[in-house]
Coordinates of C-alpha atoms in Angstrom, one line a residue:
Chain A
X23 CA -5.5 38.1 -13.5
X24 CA -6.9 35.7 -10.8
X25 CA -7.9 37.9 -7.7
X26 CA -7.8 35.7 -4.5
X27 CA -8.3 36.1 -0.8
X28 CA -5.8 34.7 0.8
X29 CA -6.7 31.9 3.4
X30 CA -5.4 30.9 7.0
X31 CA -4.2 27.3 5.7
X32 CA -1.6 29.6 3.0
X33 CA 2.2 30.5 3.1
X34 CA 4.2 33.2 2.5
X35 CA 5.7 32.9 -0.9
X36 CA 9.6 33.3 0.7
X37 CA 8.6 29.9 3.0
X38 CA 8.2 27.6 0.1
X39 CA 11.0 26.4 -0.8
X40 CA 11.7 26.6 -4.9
X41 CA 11.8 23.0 -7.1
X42 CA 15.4 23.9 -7.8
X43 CA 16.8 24.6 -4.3
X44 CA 14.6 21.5 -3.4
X45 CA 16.6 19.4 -5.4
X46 CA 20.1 20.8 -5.2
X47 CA 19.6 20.5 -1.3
X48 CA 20.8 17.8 0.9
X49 CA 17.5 15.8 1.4
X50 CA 18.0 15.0 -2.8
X51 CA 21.4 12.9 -2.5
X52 CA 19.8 11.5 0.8
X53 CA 16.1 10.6 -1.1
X54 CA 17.5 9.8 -4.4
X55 CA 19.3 6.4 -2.5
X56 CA 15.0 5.7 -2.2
X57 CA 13.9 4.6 -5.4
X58 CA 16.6 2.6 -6.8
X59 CA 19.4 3.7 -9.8
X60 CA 16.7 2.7 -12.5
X61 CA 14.5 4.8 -11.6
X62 CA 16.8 7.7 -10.9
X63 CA 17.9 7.4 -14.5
X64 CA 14.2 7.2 -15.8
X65 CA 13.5 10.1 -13.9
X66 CA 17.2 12.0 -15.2
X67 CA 15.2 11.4 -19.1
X68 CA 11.3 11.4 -17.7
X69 CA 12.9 15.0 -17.1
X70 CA 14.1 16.2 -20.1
X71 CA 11.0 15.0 -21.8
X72 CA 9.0 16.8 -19.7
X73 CA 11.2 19.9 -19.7
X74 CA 9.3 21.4 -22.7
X75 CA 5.9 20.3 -21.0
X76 CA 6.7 22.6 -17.6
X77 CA 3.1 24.2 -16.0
X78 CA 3.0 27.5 -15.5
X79 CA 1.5 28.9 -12.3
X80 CA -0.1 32.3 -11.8
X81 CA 1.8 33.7 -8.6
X82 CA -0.2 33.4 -5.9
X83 CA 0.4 29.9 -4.2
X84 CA -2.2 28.2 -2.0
X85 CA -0.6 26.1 0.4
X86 CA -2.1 24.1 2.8
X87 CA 0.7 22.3 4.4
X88 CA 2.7 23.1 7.4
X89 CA 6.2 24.4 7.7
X90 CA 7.3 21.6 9.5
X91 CA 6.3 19.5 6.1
X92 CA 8.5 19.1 3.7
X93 CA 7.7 18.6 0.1
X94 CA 7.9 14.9 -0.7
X95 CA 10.6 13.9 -3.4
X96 CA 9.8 14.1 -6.6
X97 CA 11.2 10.2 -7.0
X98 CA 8.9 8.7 -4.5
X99 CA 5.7 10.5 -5.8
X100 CA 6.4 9.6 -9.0
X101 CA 7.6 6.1 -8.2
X102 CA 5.4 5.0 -5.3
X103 CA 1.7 5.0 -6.6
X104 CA -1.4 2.9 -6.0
X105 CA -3.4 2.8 -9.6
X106 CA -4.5 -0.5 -9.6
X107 CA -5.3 -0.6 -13.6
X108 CA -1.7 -0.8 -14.1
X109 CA -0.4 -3.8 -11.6
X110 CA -1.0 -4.2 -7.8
X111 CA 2.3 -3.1 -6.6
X112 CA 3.5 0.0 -5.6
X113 CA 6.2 0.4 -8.7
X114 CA 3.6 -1.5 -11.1
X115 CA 2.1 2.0 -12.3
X116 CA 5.7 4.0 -13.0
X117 CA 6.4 1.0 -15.0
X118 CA 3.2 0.0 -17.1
X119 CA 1.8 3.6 -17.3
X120 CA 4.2 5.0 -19.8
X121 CA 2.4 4.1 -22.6
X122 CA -1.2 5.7 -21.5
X123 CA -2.1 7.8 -24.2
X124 CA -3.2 10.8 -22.8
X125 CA -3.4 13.0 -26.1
X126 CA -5.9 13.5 -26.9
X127 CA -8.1 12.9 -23.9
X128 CA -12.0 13.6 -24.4
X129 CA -14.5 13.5 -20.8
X130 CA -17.6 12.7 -20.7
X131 CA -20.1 15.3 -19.0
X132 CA -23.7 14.4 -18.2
X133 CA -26.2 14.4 -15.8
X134 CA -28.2 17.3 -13.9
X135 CA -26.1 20.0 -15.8
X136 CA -26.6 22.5 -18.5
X137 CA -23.3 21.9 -20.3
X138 CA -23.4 17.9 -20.8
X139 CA -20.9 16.5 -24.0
X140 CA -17.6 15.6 -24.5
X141 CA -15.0 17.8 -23.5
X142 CA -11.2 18.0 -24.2
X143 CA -8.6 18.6 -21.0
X144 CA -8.5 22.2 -22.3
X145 CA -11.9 22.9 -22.6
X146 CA -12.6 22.4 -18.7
X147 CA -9.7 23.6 -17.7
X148 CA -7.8 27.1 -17.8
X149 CA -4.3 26.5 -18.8
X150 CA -3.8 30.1 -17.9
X151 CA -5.1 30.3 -14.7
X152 CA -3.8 27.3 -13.3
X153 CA -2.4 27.7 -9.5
X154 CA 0.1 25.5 -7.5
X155 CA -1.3 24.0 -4.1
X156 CA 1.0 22.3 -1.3
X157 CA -1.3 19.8 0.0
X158 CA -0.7 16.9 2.8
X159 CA -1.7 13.4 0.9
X160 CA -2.8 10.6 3.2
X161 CA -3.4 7.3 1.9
X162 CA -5.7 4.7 3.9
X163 CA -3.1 2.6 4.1
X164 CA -1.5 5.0 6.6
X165 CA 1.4 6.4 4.6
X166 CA 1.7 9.9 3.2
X167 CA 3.2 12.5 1.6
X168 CA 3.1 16.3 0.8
X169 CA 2.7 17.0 -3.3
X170 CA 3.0 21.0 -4.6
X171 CA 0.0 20.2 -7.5
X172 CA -0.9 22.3 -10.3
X173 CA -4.4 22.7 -11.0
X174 CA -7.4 24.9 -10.2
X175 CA -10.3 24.1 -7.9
X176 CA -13.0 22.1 -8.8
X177 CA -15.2 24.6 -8.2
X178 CA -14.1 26.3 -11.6
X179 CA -14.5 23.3 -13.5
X180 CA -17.8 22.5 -12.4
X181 CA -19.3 26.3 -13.2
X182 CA -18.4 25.8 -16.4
X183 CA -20.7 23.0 -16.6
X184 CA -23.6 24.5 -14.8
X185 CA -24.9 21.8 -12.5
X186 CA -28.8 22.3 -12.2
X187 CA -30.6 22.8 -8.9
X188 CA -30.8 18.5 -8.8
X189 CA -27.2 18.1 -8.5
X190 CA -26.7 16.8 -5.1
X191 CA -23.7 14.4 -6.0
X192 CA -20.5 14.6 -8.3
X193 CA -19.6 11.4 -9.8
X194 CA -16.0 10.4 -11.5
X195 CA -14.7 7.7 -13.4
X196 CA -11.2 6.7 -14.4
X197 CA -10.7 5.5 -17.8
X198 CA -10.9 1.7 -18.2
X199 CA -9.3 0.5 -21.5
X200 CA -7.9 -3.0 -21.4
X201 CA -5.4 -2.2 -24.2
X202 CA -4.1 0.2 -22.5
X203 CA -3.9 -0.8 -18.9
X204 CA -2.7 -4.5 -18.2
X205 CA -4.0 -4.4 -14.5
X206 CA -7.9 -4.5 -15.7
X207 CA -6.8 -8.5 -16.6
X208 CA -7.4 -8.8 -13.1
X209 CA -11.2 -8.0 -11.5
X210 CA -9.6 -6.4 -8.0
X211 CA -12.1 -3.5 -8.6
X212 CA -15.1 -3.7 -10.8
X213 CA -13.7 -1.4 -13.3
X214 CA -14.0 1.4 -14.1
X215 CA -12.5 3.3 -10.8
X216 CA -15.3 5.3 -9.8
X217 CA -15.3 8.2 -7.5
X218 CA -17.6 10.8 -5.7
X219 CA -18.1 13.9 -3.9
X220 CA -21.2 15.6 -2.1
X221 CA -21.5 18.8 -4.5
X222 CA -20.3 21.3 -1.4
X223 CA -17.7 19.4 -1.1
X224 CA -17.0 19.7 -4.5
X225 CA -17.1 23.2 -4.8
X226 CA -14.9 23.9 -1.3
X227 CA -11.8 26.2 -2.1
X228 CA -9.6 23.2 -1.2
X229 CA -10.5 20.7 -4.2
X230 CA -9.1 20.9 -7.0
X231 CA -8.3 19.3 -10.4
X232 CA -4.5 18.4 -10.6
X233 CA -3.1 18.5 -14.0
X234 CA 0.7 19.1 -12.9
X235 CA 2.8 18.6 -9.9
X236 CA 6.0 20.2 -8.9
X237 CA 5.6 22.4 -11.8
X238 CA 5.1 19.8 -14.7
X239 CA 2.2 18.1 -16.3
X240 CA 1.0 14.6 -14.3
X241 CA 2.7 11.6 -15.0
X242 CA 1.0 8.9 -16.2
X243 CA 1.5 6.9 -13.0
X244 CA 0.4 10.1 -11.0
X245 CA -3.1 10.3 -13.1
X246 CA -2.8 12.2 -16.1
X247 CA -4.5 14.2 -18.2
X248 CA -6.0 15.0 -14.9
X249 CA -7.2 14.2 -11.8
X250 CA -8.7 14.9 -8.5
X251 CA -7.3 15.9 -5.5
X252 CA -9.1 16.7 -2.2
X253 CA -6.7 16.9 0.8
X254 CA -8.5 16.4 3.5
X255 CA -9.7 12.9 2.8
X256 CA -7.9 9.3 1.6
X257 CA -6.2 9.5 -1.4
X258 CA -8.2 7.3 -2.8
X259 CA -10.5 9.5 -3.3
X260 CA -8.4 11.2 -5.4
X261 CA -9.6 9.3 -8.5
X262 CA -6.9 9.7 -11.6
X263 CA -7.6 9.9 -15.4
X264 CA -10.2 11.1 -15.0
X265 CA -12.6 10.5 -18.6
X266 CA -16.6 10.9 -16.6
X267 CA -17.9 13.1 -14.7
X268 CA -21.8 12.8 -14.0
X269 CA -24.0 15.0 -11.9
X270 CA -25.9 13.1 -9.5
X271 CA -29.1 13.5 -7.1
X272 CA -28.1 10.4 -5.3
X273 CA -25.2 9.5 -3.5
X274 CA -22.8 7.1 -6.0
X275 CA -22.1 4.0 -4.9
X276 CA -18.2 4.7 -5.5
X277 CA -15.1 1.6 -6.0
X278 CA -13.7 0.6 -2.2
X279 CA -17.3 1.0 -1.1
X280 CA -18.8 -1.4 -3.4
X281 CA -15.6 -3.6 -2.7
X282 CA -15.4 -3.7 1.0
X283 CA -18.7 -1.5 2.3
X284 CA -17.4 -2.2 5.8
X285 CA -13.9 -0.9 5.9
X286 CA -14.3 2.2 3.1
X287 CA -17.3 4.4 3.4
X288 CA -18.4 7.3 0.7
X289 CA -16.7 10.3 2.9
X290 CA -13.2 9.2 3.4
X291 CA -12.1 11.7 5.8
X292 CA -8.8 11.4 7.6
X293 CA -9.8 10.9 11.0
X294 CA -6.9 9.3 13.6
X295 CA -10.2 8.2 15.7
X296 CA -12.1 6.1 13.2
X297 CA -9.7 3.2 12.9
X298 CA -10.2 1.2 9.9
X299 CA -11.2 -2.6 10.9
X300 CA -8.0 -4.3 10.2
X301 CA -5.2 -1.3 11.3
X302 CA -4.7 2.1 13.1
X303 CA -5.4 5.5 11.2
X304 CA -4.1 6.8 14.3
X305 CA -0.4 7.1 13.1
X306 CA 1.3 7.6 9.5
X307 CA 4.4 7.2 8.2
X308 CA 5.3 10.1 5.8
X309 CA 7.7 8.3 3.0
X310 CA 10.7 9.3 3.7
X311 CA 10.7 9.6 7.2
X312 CA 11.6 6.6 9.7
X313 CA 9.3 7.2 12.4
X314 CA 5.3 7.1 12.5
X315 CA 3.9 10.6 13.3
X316 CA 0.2 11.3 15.0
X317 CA -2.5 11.6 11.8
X318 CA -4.6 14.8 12.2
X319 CA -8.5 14.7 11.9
X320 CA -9.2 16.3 8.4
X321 CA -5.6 15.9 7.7
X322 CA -4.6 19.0 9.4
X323 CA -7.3 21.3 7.3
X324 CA -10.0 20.9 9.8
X325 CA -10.2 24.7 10.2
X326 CA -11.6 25.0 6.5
X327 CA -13.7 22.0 6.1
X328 CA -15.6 20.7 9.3
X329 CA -18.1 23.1 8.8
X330 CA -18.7 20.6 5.6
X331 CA -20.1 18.0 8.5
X332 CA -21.5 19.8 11.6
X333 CA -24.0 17.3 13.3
X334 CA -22.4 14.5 11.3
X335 CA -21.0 11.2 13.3
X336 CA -18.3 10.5 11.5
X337 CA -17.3 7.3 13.5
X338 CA -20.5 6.5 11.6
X339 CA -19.9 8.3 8.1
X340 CA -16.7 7.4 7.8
Chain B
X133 CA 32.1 -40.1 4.7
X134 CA 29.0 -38.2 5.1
X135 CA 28.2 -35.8 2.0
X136 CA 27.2 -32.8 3.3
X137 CA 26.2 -30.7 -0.1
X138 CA 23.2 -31.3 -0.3
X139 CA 22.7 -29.7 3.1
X140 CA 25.1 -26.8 2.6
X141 CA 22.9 -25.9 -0.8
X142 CA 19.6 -25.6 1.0
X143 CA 21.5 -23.4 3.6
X144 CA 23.0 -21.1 0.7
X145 CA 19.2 -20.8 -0.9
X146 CA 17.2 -20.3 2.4
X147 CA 19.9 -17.0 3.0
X148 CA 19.4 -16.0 -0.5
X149 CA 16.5 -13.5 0.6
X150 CA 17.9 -12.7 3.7
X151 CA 20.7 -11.4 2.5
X152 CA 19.7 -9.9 -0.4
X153 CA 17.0 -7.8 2.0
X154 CA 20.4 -7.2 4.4
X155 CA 22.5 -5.7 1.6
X156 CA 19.3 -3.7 0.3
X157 CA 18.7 -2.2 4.1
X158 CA 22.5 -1.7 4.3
X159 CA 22.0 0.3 0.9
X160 CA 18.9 1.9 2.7
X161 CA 21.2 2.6 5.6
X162 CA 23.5 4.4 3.4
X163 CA 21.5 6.4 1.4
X164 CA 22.2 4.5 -1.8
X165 CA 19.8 3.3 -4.1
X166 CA 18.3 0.5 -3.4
X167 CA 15.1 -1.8 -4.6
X168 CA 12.8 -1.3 -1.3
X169 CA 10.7 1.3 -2.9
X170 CA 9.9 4.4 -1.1
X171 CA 8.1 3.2 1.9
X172 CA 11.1 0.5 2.7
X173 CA 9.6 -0.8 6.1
X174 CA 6.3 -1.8 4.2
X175 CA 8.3 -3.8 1.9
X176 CA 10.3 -5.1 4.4
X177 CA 7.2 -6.1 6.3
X178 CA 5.8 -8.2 3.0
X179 CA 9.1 -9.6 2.2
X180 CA 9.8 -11.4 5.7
X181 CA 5.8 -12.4 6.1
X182 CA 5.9 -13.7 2.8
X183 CA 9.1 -15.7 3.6
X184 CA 8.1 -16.9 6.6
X185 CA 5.1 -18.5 5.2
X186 CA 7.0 -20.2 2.2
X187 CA 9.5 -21.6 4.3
X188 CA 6.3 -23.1 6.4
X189 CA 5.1 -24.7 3.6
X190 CA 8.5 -26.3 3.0
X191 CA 9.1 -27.3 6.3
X192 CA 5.1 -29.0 6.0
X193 CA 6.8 -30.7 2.0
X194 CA 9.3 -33.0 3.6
X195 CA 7.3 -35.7 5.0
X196 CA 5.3 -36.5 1.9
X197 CA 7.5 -35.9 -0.5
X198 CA 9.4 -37.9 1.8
X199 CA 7.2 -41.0 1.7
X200 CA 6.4 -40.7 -1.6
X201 CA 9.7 -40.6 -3.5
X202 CA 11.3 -43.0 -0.4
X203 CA 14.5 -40.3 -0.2
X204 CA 15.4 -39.8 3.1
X205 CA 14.7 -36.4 3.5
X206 CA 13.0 -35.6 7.3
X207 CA 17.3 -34.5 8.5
X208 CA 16.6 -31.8 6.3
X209 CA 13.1 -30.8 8.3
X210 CA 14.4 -29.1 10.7
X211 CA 16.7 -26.4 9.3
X212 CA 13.4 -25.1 7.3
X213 CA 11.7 -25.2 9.9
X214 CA 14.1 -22.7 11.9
X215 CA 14.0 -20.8 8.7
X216 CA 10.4 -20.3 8.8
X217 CA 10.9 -18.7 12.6
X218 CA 14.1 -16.5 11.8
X219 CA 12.2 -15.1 8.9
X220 CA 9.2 -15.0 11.0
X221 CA 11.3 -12.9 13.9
X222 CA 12.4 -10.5 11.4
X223 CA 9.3 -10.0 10.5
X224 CA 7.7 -9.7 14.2
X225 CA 11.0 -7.5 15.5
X226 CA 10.0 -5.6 11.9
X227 CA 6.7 -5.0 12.8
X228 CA 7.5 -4.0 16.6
X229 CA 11.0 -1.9 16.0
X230 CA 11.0 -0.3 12.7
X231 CA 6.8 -0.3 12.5
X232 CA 5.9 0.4 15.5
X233 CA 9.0 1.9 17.7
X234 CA 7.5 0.1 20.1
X235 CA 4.5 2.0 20.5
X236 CA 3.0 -0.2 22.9
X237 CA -0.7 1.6 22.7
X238 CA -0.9 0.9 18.9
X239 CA 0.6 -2.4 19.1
X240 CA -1.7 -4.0 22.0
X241 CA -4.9 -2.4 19.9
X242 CA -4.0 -4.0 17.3
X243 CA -3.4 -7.4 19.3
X244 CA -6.0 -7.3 20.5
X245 CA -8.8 -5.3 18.1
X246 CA -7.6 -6.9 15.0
X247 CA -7.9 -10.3 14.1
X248 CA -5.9 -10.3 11.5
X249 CA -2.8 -9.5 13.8
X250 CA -4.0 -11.7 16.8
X251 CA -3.8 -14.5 13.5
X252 CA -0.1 -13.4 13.2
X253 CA 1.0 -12.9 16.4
X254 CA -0.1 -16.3 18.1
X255 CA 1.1 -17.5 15.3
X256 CA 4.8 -16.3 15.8
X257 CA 4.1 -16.8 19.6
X258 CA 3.4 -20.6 18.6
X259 CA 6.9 -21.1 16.7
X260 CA 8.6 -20.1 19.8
X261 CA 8.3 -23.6 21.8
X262 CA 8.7 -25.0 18.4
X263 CA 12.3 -23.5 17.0
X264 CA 13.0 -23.7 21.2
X265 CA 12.5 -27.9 21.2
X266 CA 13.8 -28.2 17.6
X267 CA 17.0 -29.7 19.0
X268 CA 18.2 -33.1 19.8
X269 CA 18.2 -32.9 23.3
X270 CA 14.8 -31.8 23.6
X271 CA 13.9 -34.5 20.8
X272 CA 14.9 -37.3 22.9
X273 CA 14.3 -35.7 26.2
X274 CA 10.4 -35.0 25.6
X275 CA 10.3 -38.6 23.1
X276 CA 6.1 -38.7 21.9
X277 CA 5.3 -35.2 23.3
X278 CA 7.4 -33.6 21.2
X279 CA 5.9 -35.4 17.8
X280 CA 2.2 -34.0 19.8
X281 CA 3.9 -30.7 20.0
X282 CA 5.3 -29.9 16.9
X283 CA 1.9 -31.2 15.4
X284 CA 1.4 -27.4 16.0
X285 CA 2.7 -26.6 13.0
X286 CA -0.3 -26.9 11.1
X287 CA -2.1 -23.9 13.6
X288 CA 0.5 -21.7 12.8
X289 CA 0.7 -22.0 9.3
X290 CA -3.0 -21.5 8.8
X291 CA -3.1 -19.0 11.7
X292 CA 0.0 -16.9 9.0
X293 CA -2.0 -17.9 6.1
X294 CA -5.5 -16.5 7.6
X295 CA -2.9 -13.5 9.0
X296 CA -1.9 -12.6 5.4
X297 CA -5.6 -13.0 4.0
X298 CA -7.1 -10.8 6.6
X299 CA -4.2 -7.9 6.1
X300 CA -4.6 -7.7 2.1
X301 CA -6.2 -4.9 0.9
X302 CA -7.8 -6.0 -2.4
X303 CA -5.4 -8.7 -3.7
X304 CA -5.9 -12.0 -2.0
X305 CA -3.8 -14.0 -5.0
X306 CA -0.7 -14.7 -2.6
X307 CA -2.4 -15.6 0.1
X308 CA -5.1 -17.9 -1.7
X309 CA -2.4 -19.7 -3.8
X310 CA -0.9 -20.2 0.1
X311 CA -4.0 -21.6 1.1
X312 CA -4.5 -23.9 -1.8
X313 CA -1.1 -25.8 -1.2
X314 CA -1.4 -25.7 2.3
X315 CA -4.8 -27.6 1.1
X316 CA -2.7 -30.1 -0.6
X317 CA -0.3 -30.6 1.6
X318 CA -2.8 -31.9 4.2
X319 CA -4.9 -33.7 2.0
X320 CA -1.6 -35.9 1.1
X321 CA -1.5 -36.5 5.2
X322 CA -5.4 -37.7 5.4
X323 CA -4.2 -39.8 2.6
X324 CA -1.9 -41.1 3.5
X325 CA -3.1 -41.7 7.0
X326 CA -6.3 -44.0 5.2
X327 CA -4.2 -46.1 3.5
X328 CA -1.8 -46.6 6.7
X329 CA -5.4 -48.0 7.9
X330 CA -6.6 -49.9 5.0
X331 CA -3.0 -51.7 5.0
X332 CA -3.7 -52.2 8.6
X333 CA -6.8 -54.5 7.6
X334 CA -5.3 -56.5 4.6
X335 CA -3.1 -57.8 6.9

């Protein structure tokens, strides 16, 4: 039995609106004209073969988006991705990921821990105790959606580990195997994908490792066996297949800041007043709307984590 | 009598994209399925830039290929050219209607902050006088300024070029490969320009 308090960011369970009456509604036959008839059909079979792999969630829900958000379809999270090991454009990864072998899946733990091996999916995560979250995603590239994961926070993953007193950093990488992943042919990134979080950020009630969304395991595409997922900065921070994770006194030197130090810093927050150099972060465009709408600082869960960076600039730290 | 085919073929393959993108948007439009992924203006907004800057690089083919194969092609010159600019107005009326809404703050920040859109903007800005004077009235009217104007072609394919560069996020293939035949394309011109000279001395 998970006990929890319930936060300010969280919904009444009767406001969410269930998977099923999400896809019998109207919005479906209107968002289902998005992604093309191929990948409708995909998804009609992507479906039945992950009928039998369905997530269950222990009751409580965490939700951190609005009421005025609605739930992104399933079509275009699954269909729109940025995961640059499989192919630069947005459809590359619902294409080339199918074959990802993510069974079985071992991660490396090291660092300033007391728990450092290799660990299965299972072993770091409780299967039983896993929770659904409706978060806001916002990409850098000023789109966004909102995703119901399934996962639990971070924070349980890393006590299991035990992170010693020198643990000021947690560092991630994605797996990196050119067999498997036709987009490494190509040196965009100086693979692996590599990822990081100050540790209090890692351990704030809002990050969590995603192994499921809307109520079935991750697709490839979407990051599977599991991922990250903290909501109130980029997605790219959200680093996906996740097959490392080190404990670090320094700060990692993570991908887009090693690629473009300038325009990518190691924070990420959403922030509508720290432009990046070459657009606007003022505005977004959530997929499936027409119209831009304003970004919010912290992408709207500012209440819960500024306290994270009182006294920071983060014009400066972006 | 004339034959116009081969001129009614590079009509029918310049619309090729834009038609395909209009019966796509009209799909869009209509809630049917359709190929511009989920985030259709974005696609939209690479489709026409890309366009614009193939149909540049066209436009820049004719004279050499011209010279060096001896076929008369420079009648064809101009219709590529006005391809370059109606692809390059979709993608500006893309980029101020559908982007933008015509959110004036965000779009004179981004004018004027960001090079990379200054690059595409006085680029577009520079086609006007171009696709304006493209006709034969103006042709004869304006006789050797109008060679000196249209010279500005080459600004405004290297201002799209360094445009497209600048607004990649990690993948610079397209633009580079751009870049490289633009490269080419004026290297034939210097070319051919020395050896215009060099015949000048024999004689």
């Amino acid at each position: 039995m998970l006990i929890k308090i319930k936060g300010s960011w969280e919904l009444k369970e009767n406001q969410i609106t269930s998977l099923k009456d999400y896809i019998s509604r109207r919005g479906f036959i209107k968002n289902a004209g998005i992604m093309g008839a191929a990948s409708a059909a995909s998804l009609m079979s992507s479906n039945v073969a992950l009928a039998e792999e369905s997530l269950s969630t222990v009751s409580n829900l965490y939700d951190g988006h609005d009421i005025m958000d609605e739930k992104t379809d399933i079509k275009a999270v699954r269909g729109y991705n940025n995961y640059y090991e499989f192919g630069m454009n947005k459809d590359n990864p619902a294409r080339y990921a199918q074959s990802l072998v993510t069974d079985p899946w071992r991660v490396k733990v090291n660092g300033a821990c007391e728990n450092p091996g290799d660990y299965n999916v299972e072993d770091l995560i409780d299967f039983n105790a896993l929770e659904e979250r409706v978060y806001r995603m916002r990409c850098v590239e000023a789109w966004s959606m909102v995703i119901p994961w399934v996962g639990v926070s971070l924070s349980e993953v890393i006590s299991k580990l035990k992170p010693t007193s020198n643990a000021k950093y947690v560092y991630f990488e994605t797996l990196a195997d050119p067999k498997q992943m036709p987009g490494l042919s190509r040196g965009i990134i100086k693979w692996p994908y590599r990822e990081g979080l100050r540790m209090d950020e890692a351990m704030h009630p809002l990050t969590i490792m995603a192994v499921g969304l809307y109520g079935e395991k991750l697709a490839n595409q979407n990051g599977a066996p599991m991922r990250l997922v903290v909501p109130w900065k980029y997605g790219f921070k959200g680093v996906k297949s996740i097959v490392k994770i080190s404990f670090l006194e320094k700060e990692p030197n993570t991908s887009w800041m090693r690629l473009a130090p300038q325009e990518y810093g190691f924070y990420a927050n959403v922030n509508p007043n720290a432009p990046h150099p070459r657009w606007s972060q003022a505005t977004e465009r959530r997929i499936g709307d027409f119209r831009r709408r304003d970004t919010l600082m912290f992408n709207g869960y500012g209440e819960q984590v500024a306290s994270l960076y009182s006294g920071m600039d983060l014009k400066r730290n972006y | 009598m004339k034959n116009h085919s081969p001129r009614i073929f590079l009509h029918i393959i310049s619309l090729i994209p834009a038609t395909w993108l209009f019966w796509q948007m009209w799909l869009w439009y209509n809630f049917f399925p359709h190929d511009l992924t989920a985030n259709p203006i974005e696609f939209i907004t690479d489709f026409t830039g890309n366009w614009t800057i193939r149909f540049l690089l066209l436009t820049l083919c004719i004279s050499p290929l011209a010279k060096l194969t001896k076929w008369r092609l420079i009648k064809y010159r101009r219709a590529l050219g006005l391809y370059a600019f109606s692809y390059g107005l979709f993608h500006f009326l893309n980029y101020m209607v559908l982007d933008y809404f015509f959110d004036w703050m965000l779009i004179l920040e981004d004018i004027f902050k960001r090079p990379a859109i200054t690059f595409g903007m006085l680029a577009f800005l520079l086609l006007i006088p171009l696709a304006i004077t493209s006709f034969k009235y103006f042709i004869k009217k304006m006789a050797a300024n109008w060679k000196s104007l249209h010279r500005i072609i080459y600004i405004i394919t290297i201002s799209a070029i360094t445009h497209n560069y600048m607004m990649v996020k990690a993948d610079i293939l397209i633009p580079v490969i751009h870049a490289m035949i633009l490269s080419c394309l004026l290297a034939l011109r210097i070319y051919f320009i020395l050896d215009k000279k060099r015949m000048f001395k024999k004689k």
